[in-house]
Amino acid sequence: MDLQQYLTEAAAVEREAVAAFDAAPDAAALEAARIAFLGDRQGRVKALQESLKAIAKEDKPAAGKRFNEVRTRLESVHSARRSSLDHVTSAAVADLTLPARRQWRGAKHPVTLVIEEIEGIFRELGFTIALGPDAETEWYNFGALNFPPNHPALDAHDTLYLEGEGLLRTHTSPVQVRTLQTYAPPIRVLIPGYAYRRDFFDASHAPAFMQIEGLCVDEGISFVDLKSTLNLFAERFFGAARTRFRPSFFPFTEPSAEMDVQCGICGGGGCPACKGTGWIEILGSGMVHPSVLEAAGVDSERYTGWAFGMGPARIAISRYGIPDIRILYDSDVRFLEQIAE
Ligand code: PHE
């Protein structure tokens, strides 16, 4: 074979291969064309390589150069065609008319939703948020709040004692004292946070649970302010709900009252959610005891105030009709998804 024939043959292989690759309608046809031209055993490019041996010595460089050009070009045409076929294939498989799949990005916990809504209502009334430590001293948790040593009220507040003087706070009320020590009246704060008690973990109790405390202290504050503010809150949060105040006892408030809201599920007729009473207890409240003001260094002759403490988990349970408080602690996405906004 002389050089001229070789170059003609090389040009033919190149032309036919490019045409075959470009015309291949799918991956299988392209693969057949690849074997025919670039195949290791009987491919036409391989044959072209073999015929180099028959070229005269002085023509070899020119023939070899042309051979390399053809092989390189065909490899790149082949791979370009393969990637364009891949693209077509995946576009054909994907049904572009299907609605996009919604991504689950997580959502706020029901108790967080309740807390944020409560905060929003009180924020409009001029309350700000205050926080305090979960590990407290006995003085803040009990002493400053007018719990006499060995008083029976302590029974309801059994907790974990830490080494030294500390304990896990049994309510958010110690933050009342910390706030009164830090800021001068007028004070209006909302205090969300965890509280801890030695309770069994059952359908309506948890040993660690959220509370929201409210505190309002100024000159001339009376029980009228307490009632009207809490009634306004109930109206905003529960809709046009009826409330009732029942006398109660807390060492740090006097007088003290529990507030009930008419059960939104049965409308007051009695159902399992309200244990047949028609009412749901949502918070404890009262006028801040003068000893608490004095313990925090506030003049109790000049200032008066009211406070409340509520359990947002209890409220979430009645709002969302959740049968067992422990569900709130399970972090089961299937449950959280149902309440997520
Ligand atoms: N700290 C009380 C409790 O945990 C609730 C409360 C707060 C009552 C403020 C009155 C005033 O039970």
Tab-separated table of N, CA, C and O and ligand atoms in Angstrom, residues 157 170-173 176 197 211 213 250 252-253 284-286 307-309, ligand 1:
chain	number	residue	atom	x	y	z
A	157	HIS	N	-42.774	20.605	94.877
A	157	HIS	CA	-41.621	21.128	94.144
A	157	HIS	C	-40.359	20.313	94.395
A	157	HIS	O	-39.275	20.868	94.504
A	170	THR	N	-37.669	24.490	89.952
A	170	THR	CA	-38.932	23.759	89.858
A	170	THR	C	-40.001	24.581	89.157
A	170	THR	O	-41.098	24.099	88.907
A	171	HIS	N	-39.692	25.845	88.901
A	171	HIS	CA	-40.612	26.727	88.170
A	171	HIS	C	-39.795	27.897	87.619
A	171	HIS	O	-38.602	28.024	87.938
A	172	THR	N	-40.433	28.709	86.788
A	172	THR	CA	-39.711	29.867	86.243
A	172	THR	C	-39.824	31.084	87.165
A	172	THR	O	-39.235	32.125	86.887
A	173	SER	N	-40.546	30.933	88.281
A	173	SER	CA	-40.737	32.074	89.182
A	173	SER	C	-39.441	32.683	89.737
A	173	SER	O	-39.421	33.890	90.002
A	176	GLN	N	-38.576	35.883	88.256
A	176	GLN	CA	-39.238	37.107	88.763
A	176	GLN	C	-38.261	37.884	89.636
A	176	GLN	O	-38.089	39.094	89.493
A	197	ARG	N	-39.257	18.818	87.863
A	197	ARG	CA	-39.836	18.310	89.107
A	197	ARG	C	-39.690	16.802	89.157
A	197	ARG	O	-39.629	16.140	88.128
A	211	GLN	N	-42.365	26.149	80.944
A	211	GLN	CA	-43.317	27.051	81.593
A	211	GLN	C	-43.185	28.412	80.933
A	211	GLN	O	-42.148	28.725	80.341
A	213	GLU	N	-43.745	32.236	82.434
A	213	GLU	CA	-44.061	33.077	83.572
A	213	GLU	C	-44.360	34.466	83.044
A	213	GLU	O	-43.768	34.899	82.050
A	250	PHE	N	-50.285	30.078	96.479
A	250	PHE	CA	-48.849	29.994	96.192
A	250	PHE	C	-48.178	30.865	97.249
A	250	PHE	O	-48.702	31.935	97.578
A	252	PHE	N	-45.784	32.766	97.005
A	252	PHE	CA	-45.235	34.018	96.466
A	252	PHE	C	-46.280	34.933	95.868
A	252	PHE	O	-45.951	35.972	95.283
A	253	THR	N	-47.583	34.565	95.999
A	253	THR	CA	-48.635	35.491	95.560
A	253	THR	C	-49.728	35.532	96.616
A	253	THR	O	-50.000	34.544	97.302
A	284	GLY	N	-51.612	29.360	86.894
A	284	GLY	CA	-51.710	29.840	88.266
A	284	GLY	C	-51.273	31.295	88.270
A	284	GLY	O	-50.413	31.686	87.490
A	285	SER	N	-51.883	32.077	89.148
A	285	SER	CA	-51.571	33.507	89.121
A	285	SER	C	-51.819	34.131	90.486
A	285	SER	O	-52.297	33.468	91.408
A	286	GLY	N	-51.511	35.403	90.598
A	286	GLY	CA	-51.810	36.110	91.850
A	286	GLY	C	-51.069	37.432	91.914
A	286	GLY	O	-50.272	37.763	91.025
A	307	ALA	N	-48.518	38.281	88.797
A	307	ALA	CA	-47.688	37.317	88.067
A	307	ALA	C	-48.541	36.106	87.706
A	307	ALA	O	-49.600	35.881	88.298
A	308	PHE	N	-48.076	35.378	86.721
A	308	PHE	CA	-48.752	34.113	86.402
A	308	PHE	C	-47.711	33.124	85.913
A	308	PHE	O	-46.598	33.500	85.523
A	309	GLY	N	-48.086	31.849	85.946
A	309	GLY	CA	-47.226	30.824	85.367
A	309	GLY	C	-48.103	29.819	84.661
A	309	GLY	O	-49.100	29.355	85.222
B	1	PHE	N1	-44.728	29.016	89.793
B	1	PHE	C1	-46.070	28.481	89.898
B	1	PHE	C2	-46.030	26.997	89.549
B	1	PHE	O1	-45.095	26.555	88.967
B	1	PHE	C3	-47.024	29.178	88.978
B	1	PHE	C4	-47.231	30.624	89.332
B	1	PHE	C5	-46.422	31.598	88.788
B	1	PHE	C6	-48.246	30.982	90.186
B	1	PHE	C7	-46.632	32.938	89.099
B	1	PHE	C8	-48.463	32.303	90.509
B	1	PHE	C9	-47.657	33.258	89.942
B	1	PHE	O2	-46.943	26.263	89.872
